[in-house]
Coordinates of C-alpha atoms and ligand atoms in Angstrom, one line a residue:
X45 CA -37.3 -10.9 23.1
X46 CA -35.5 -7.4 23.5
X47 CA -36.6 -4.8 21.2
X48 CA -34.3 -4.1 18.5
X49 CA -34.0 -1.0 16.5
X50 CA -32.4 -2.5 13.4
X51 CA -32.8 -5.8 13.7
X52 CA -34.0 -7.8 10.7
X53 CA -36.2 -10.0 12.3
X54 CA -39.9 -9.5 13.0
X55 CA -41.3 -8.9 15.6
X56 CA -44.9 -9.3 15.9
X57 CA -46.0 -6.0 17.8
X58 CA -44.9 -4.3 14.7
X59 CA -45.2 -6.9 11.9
X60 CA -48.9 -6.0 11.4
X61 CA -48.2 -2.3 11.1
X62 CA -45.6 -2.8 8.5
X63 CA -48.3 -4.7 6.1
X64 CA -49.5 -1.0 5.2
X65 CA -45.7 -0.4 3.5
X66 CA -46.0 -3.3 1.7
X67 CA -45.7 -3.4 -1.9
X68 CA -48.6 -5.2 -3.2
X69 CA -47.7 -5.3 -6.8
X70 CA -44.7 -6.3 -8.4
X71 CA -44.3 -2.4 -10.0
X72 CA -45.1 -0.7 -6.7
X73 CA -41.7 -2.9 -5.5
X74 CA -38.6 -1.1 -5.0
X75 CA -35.1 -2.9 -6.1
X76 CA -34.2 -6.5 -6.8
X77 CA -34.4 -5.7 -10.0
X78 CA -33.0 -9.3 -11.5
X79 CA -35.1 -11.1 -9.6
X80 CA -38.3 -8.6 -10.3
X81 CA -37.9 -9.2 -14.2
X82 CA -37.4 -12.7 -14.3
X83 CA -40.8 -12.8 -11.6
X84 CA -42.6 -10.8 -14.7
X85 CA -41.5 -13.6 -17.1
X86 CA -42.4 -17.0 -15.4
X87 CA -45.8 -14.8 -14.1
X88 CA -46.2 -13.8 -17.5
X89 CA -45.8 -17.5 -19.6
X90 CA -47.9 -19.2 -16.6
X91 CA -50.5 -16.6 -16.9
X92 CA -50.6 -17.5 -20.4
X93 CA -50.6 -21.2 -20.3
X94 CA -53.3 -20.8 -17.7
X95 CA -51.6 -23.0 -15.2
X96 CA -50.1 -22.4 -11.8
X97 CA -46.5 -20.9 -10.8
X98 CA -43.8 -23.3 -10.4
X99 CA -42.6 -23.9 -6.9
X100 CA -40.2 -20.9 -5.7
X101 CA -37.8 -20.5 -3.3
X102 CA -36.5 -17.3 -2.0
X103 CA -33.4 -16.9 0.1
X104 CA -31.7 -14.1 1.7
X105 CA -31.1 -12.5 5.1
X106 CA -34.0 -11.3 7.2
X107 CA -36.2 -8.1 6.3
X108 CA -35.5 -7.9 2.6
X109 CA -39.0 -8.5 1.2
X110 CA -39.2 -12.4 1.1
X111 CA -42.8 -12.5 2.7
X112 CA -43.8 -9.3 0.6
X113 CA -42.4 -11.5 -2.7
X114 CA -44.3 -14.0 -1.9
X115 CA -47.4 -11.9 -1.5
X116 CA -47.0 -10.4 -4.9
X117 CA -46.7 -13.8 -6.3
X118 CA -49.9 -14.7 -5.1
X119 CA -51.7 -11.2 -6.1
X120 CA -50.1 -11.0 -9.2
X121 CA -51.7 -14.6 -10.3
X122 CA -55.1 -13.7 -8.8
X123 CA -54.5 -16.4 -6.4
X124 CA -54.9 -16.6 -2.9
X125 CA -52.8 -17.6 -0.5
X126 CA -51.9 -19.5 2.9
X127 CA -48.7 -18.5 4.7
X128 CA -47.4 -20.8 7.5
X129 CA -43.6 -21.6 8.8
X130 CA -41.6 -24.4 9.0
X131 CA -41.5 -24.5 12.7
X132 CA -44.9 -24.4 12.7
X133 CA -45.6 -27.4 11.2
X134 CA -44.5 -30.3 13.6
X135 CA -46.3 -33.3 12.2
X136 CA -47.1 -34.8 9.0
X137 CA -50.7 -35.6 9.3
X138 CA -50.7 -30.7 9.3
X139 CA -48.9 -31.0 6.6
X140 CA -51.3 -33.6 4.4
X141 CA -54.7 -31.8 6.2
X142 CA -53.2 -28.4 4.6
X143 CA -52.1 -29.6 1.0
X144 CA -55.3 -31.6 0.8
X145 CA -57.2 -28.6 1.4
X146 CA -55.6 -26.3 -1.0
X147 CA -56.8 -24.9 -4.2
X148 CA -56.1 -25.5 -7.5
X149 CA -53.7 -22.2 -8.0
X150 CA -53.5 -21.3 -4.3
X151 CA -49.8 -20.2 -3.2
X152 CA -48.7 -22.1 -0.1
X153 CA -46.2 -19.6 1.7
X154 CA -44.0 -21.5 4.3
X155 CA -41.2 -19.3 6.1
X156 CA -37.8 -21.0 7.4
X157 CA -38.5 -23.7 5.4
X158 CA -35.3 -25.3 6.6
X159 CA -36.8 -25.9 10.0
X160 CA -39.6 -28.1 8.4
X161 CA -39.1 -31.2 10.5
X162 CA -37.8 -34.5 8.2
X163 CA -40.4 -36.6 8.1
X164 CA -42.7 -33.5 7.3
X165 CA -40.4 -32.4 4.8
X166 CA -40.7 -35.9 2.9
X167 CA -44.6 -35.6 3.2
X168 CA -44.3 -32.0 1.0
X169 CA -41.7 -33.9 -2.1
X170 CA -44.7 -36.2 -3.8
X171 CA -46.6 -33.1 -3.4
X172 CA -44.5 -30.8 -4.9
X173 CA -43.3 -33.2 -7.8
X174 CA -46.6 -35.2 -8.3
X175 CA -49.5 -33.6 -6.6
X176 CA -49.7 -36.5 -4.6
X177 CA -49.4 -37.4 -0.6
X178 CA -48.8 -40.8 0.3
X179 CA -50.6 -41.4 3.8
X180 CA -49.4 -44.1 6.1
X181 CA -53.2 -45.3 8.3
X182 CA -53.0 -47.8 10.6
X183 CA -50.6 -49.5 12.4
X184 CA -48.4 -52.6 12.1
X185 CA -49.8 -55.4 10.2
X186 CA -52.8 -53.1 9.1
X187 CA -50.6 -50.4 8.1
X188 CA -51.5 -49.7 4.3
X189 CA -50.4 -46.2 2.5
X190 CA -53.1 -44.6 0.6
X191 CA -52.7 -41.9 -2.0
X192 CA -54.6 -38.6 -1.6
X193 CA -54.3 -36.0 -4.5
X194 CA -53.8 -32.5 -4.1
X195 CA -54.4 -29.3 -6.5
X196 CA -51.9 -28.2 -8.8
X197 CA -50.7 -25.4 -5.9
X198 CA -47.6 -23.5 -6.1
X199 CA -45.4 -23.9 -2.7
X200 CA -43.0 -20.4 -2.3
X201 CA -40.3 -21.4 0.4
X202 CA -38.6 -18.8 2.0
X203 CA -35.3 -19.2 4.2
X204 CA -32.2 -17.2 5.5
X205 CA -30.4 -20.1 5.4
X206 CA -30.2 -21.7 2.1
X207 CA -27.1 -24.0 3.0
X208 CA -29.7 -25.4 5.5
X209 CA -32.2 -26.5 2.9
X210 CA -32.5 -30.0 1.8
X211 CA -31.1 -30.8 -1.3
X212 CA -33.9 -32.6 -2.4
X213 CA -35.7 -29.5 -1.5
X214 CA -34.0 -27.4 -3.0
X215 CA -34.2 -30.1 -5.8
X216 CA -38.3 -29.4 -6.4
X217 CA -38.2 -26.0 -6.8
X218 CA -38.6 -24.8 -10.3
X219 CA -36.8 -21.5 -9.5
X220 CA -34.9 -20.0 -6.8
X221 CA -34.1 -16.6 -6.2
X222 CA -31.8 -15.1 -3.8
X223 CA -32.8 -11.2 -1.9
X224 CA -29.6 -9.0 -1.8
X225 CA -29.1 -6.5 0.3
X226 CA -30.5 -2.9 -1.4
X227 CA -28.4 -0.7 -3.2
X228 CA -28.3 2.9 -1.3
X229 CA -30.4 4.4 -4.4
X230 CA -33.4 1.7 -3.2
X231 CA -33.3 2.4 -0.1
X232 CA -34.0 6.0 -0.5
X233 CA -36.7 5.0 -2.8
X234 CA -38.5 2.8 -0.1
X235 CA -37.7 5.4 2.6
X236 CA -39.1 8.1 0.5
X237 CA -42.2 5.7 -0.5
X238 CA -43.0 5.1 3.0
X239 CA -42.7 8.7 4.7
X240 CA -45.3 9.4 1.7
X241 CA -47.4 6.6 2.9
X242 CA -47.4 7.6 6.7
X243 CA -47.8 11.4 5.7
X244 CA -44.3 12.1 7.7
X245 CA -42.8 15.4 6.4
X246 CA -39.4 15.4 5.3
X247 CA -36.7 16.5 3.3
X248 CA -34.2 14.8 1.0
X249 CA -31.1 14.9 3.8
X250 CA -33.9 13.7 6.5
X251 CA -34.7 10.6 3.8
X252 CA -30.9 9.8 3.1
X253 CA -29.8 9.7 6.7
X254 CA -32.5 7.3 7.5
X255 CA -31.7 4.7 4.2
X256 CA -28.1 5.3 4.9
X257 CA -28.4 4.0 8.4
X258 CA -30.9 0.8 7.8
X259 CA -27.9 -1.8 6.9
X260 CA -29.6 -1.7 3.0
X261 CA -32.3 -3.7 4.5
X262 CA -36.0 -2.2 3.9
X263 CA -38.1 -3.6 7.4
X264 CA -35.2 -1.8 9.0
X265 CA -35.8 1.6 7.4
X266 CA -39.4 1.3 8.0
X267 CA -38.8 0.9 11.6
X268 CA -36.5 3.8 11.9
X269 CA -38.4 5.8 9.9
X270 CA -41.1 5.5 12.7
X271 CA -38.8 6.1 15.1
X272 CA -37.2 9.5 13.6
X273 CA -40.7 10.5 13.4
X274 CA -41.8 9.7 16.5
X275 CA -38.4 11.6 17.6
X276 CA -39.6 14.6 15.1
X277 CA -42.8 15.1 16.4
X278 CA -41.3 15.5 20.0
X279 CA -38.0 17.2 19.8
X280 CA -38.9 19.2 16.9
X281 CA -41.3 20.6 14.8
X282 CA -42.2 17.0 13.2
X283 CA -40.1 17.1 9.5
X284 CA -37.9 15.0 9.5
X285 CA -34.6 16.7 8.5
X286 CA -31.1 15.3 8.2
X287 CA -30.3 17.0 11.9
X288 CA -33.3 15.7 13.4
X289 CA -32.8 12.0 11.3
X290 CA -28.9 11.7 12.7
X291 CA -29.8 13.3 16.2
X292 CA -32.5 10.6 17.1
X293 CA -31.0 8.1 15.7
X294 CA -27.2 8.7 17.3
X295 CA -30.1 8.1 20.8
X296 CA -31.4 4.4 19.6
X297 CA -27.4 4.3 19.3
X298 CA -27.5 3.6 15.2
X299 CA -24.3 4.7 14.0
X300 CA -23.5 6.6 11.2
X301 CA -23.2 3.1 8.9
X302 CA -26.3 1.6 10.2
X303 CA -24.7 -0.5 12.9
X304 CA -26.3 -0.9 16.1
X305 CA -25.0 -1.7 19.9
X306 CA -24.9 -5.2 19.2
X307 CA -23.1 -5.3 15.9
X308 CA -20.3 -2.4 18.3
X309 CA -20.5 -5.9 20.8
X310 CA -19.7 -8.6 18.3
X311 CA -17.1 -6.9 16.4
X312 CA -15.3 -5.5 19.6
X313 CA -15.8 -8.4 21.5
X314 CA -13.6 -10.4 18.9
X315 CA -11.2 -7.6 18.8
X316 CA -10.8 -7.1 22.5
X317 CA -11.4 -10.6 24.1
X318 CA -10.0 -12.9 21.1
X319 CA -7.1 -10.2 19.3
X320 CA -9.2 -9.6 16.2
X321 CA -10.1 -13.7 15.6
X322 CA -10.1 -15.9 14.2
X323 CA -12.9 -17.2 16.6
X324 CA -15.7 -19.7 16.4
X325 CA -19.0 -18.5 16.1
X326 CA -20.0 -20.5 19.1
X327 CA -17.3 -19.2 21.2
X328 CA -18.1 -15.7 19.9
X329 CA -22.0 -16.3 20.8
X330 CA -21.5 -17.5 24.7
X331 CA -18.7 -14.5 24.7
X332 CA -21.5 -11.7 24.2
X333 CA -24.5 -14.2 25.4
X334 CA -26.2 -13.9 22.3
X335 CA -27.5 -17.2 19.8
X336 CA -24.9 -18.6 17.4
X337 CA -27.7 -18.5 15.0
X338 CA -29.3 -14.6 15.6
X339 CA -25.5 -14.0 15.2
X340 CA -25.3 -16.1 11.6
X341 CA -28.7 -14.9 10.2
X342 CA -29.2 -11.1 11.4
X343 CA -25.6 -9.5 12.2
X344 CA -22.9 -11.5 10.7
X345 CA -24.3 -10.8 6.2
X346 CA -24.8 -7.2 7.1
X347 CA -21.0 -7.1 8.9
X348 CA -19.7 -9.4 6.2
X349 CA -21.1 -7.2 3.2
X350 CA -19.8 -4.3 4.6
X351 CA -16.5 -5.6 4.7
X352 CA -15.7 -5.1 8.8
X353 CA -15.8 -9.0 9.4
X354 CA -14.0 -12.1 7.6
X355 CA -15.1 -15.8 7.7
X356 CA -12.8 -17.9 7.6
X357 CA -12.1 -21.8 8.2
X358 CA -11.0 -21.4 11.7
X359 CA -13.4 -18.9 12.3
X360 CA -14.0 -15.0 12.6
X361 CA -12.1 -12.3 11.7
X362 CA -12.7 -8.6 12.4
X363 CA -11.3 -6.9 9.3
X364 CA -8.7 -3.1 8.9
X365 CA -11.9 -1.8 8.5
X366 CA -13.7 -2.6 11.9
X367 CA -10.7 -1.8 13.9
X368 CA -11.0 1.7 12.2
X369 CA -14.4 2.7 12.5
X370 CA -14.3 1.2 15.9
X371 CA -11.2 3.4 16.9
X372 CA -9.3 0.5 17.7
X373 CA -5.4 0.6 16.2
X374 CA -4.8 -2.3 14.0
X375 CA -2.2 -4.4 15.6
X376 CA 0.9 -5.5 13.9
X377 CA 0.1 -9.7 14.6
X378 CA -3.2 -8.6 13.1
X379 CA -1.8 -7.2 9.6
X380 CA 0.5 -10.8 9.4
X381 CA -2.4 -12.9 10.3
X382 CA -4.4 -10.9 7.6
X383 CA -1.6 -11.6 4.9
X384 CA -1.3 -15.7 5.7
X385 CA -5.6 -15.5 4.4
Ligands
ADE498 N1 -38.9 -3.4 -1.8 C1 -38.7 -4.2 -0.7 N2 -39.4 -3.8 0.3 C2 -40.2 -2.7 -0.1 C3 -41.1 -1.9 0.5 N3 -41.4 -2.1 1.8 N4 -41.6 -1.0 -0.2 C4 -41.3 -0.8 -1.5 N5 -40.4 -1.6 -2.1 C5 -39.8 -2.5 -1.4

């Protein structure tokens, strides 16, 4: 895969590098303030009852701090923890062999949970509800179903696509929180937090031109944070100031909003080869030869949240506001087919 600069999605040179920015209690974490005080509550009253979480879920789009939640969980109830994914998992005898072994307390992290195959997803519900697995052994006429018990464990799911999620699955979870993006304030915060923790010099403009260019999303100031200091330590005297900050970053090509070359591609390509949309996402992906879904999950919340793209039922719309910071003039067919929304 392509190294991005402010992609949300991990990458795994990287991902172990970023561990050492990580939060590891739920004070030292930075924003998501709703969903951080009601975390302190049901930690709190399970703490007290002596008994495990209930099962989370946590949705949102990438690089906002799901896995680092789920991490906090864990260390904040003193209990340890197993992290998998739902790819991962392919058959249901993994899934029985890792509940079995879990114990009492222990946080079962699974990622993506809405690619857990079916029939392992349906192995997970007695689980979740009843601390049971039924086990199918044998085949055909010997075939008999035995129950195996599991510890009371507390399963956090984590997804970018909660439409995606089974509703029975979403159904067993005793609370769900979504991630939003960060507030500008937050990300300065996390910037700020992690220039201390790497021992990069900087200044206040260097800090605020680096969270005002990570599309509110803190894996992607991390990264770019690296990457002005790498920049820093080259071109200049190594602070990071806001001149050195919005010269290396105008190089990786981050603009001044945080968008990258790809989001420039998706939101031109609808303007130039489909007159602003509407266009299907699928139509839009083969356009710029990029997945429907990388589209859906990493480019199209941060574009939508910022206002410069439209979903609609017949498909996508670049909005006034993309034409503009693109440069493009907004065409007259554009503003009727805006007012007929
Ligand atoms: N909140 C979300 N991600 C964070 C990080 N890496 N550091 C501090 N607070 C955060």
């Amino acid at each position: 895969m392509e190294e991005r600069i402010v992609s949300g999605t991990q990458q795994e040179n990287d991902y172990s590098d970023d561990t050492s920015l990580r939060p590891r209690r739920l004070n030292e974490y930075i924003g998501q303030e709703r969903i951080k005080a009601n975390l302190e509550i049901t930690i709190a009253a399970a703490r007290l009852r002596g008994e495990p979480l209930d099962h989370t879920l946590l949705h949102g789009p990438p690089g906002l701090g799901k896995t680092t939640l789920a991490n906090i969980v864990a260390n904040e109830m003193d209990a340890k923890i197993k992290v998998t994914s739902g790819p991962a998992i392919e058959r249901p005898a993994d899934m029985v062999s890792m509940l079995t072994r879990l114990e009492t307390g222990e946080v079962l992290f699974i990622d993506e949970v809405h690619r857990l195959p079916r029939v392992v997803e349906e192995v997970l519900y007695g689980a979740m509800e009843d601390f049971v697995v039924s086990w199918v052994i044998d085949k055909g006429l010997k075939a008999r179903s035995m129950n195996l018990s599991v510890k009371r464990f507390t399963l956090i799911g984590a997804t970018t696509r909660y439409g995606m999620v089974s509703s029975p699955m979403r159904d067993r979870f005793g609370s769900v929180h979504r991630l939003d993006f960060y507030s500008e304030d937050a990300m300065r915060s996390i910037v700020e937090r992690s220039a201390r923790i790497l021992a990069v010099t900087s200044d206040d403009e260097g800090v605020a031109e680096i969270a005002r260019r990570s599309r509110r999303t803190p894996r992607v100031g991390n990264r770019l944070l690296r990457r002005v200091r790498d920049y820093a330590q080259v071109k200049a005297d190594g602070t990071v100031t806001g001149d050195v900050a919005r010269d290396a970053l105008e190089r990786l090509e981050v603009d001044a909003l945080g968008l990258d070359d790809t989001d420039h591609l998706v939101l031109r390509s609808i303007i130039e080869k489909f007159a602003g949309g509407p266009v299907g996402i699928e139509t839009l992906a083969a356009a710029i030869s990029e997945e429907a879904d990388t589209i859906m999950d990493v480019y199209e919340p941060f574009l939508l949240q910022m206002g410069f793209l439209d979903r609609t039922r017949r498909g996508r719309v670049a909005t006034r506001r993309a034409y503009d910071h693109l440069g493009f003039p907004y065409p007259e067919e554009a503003r009727r087919q805006a007012s007929l929304f």
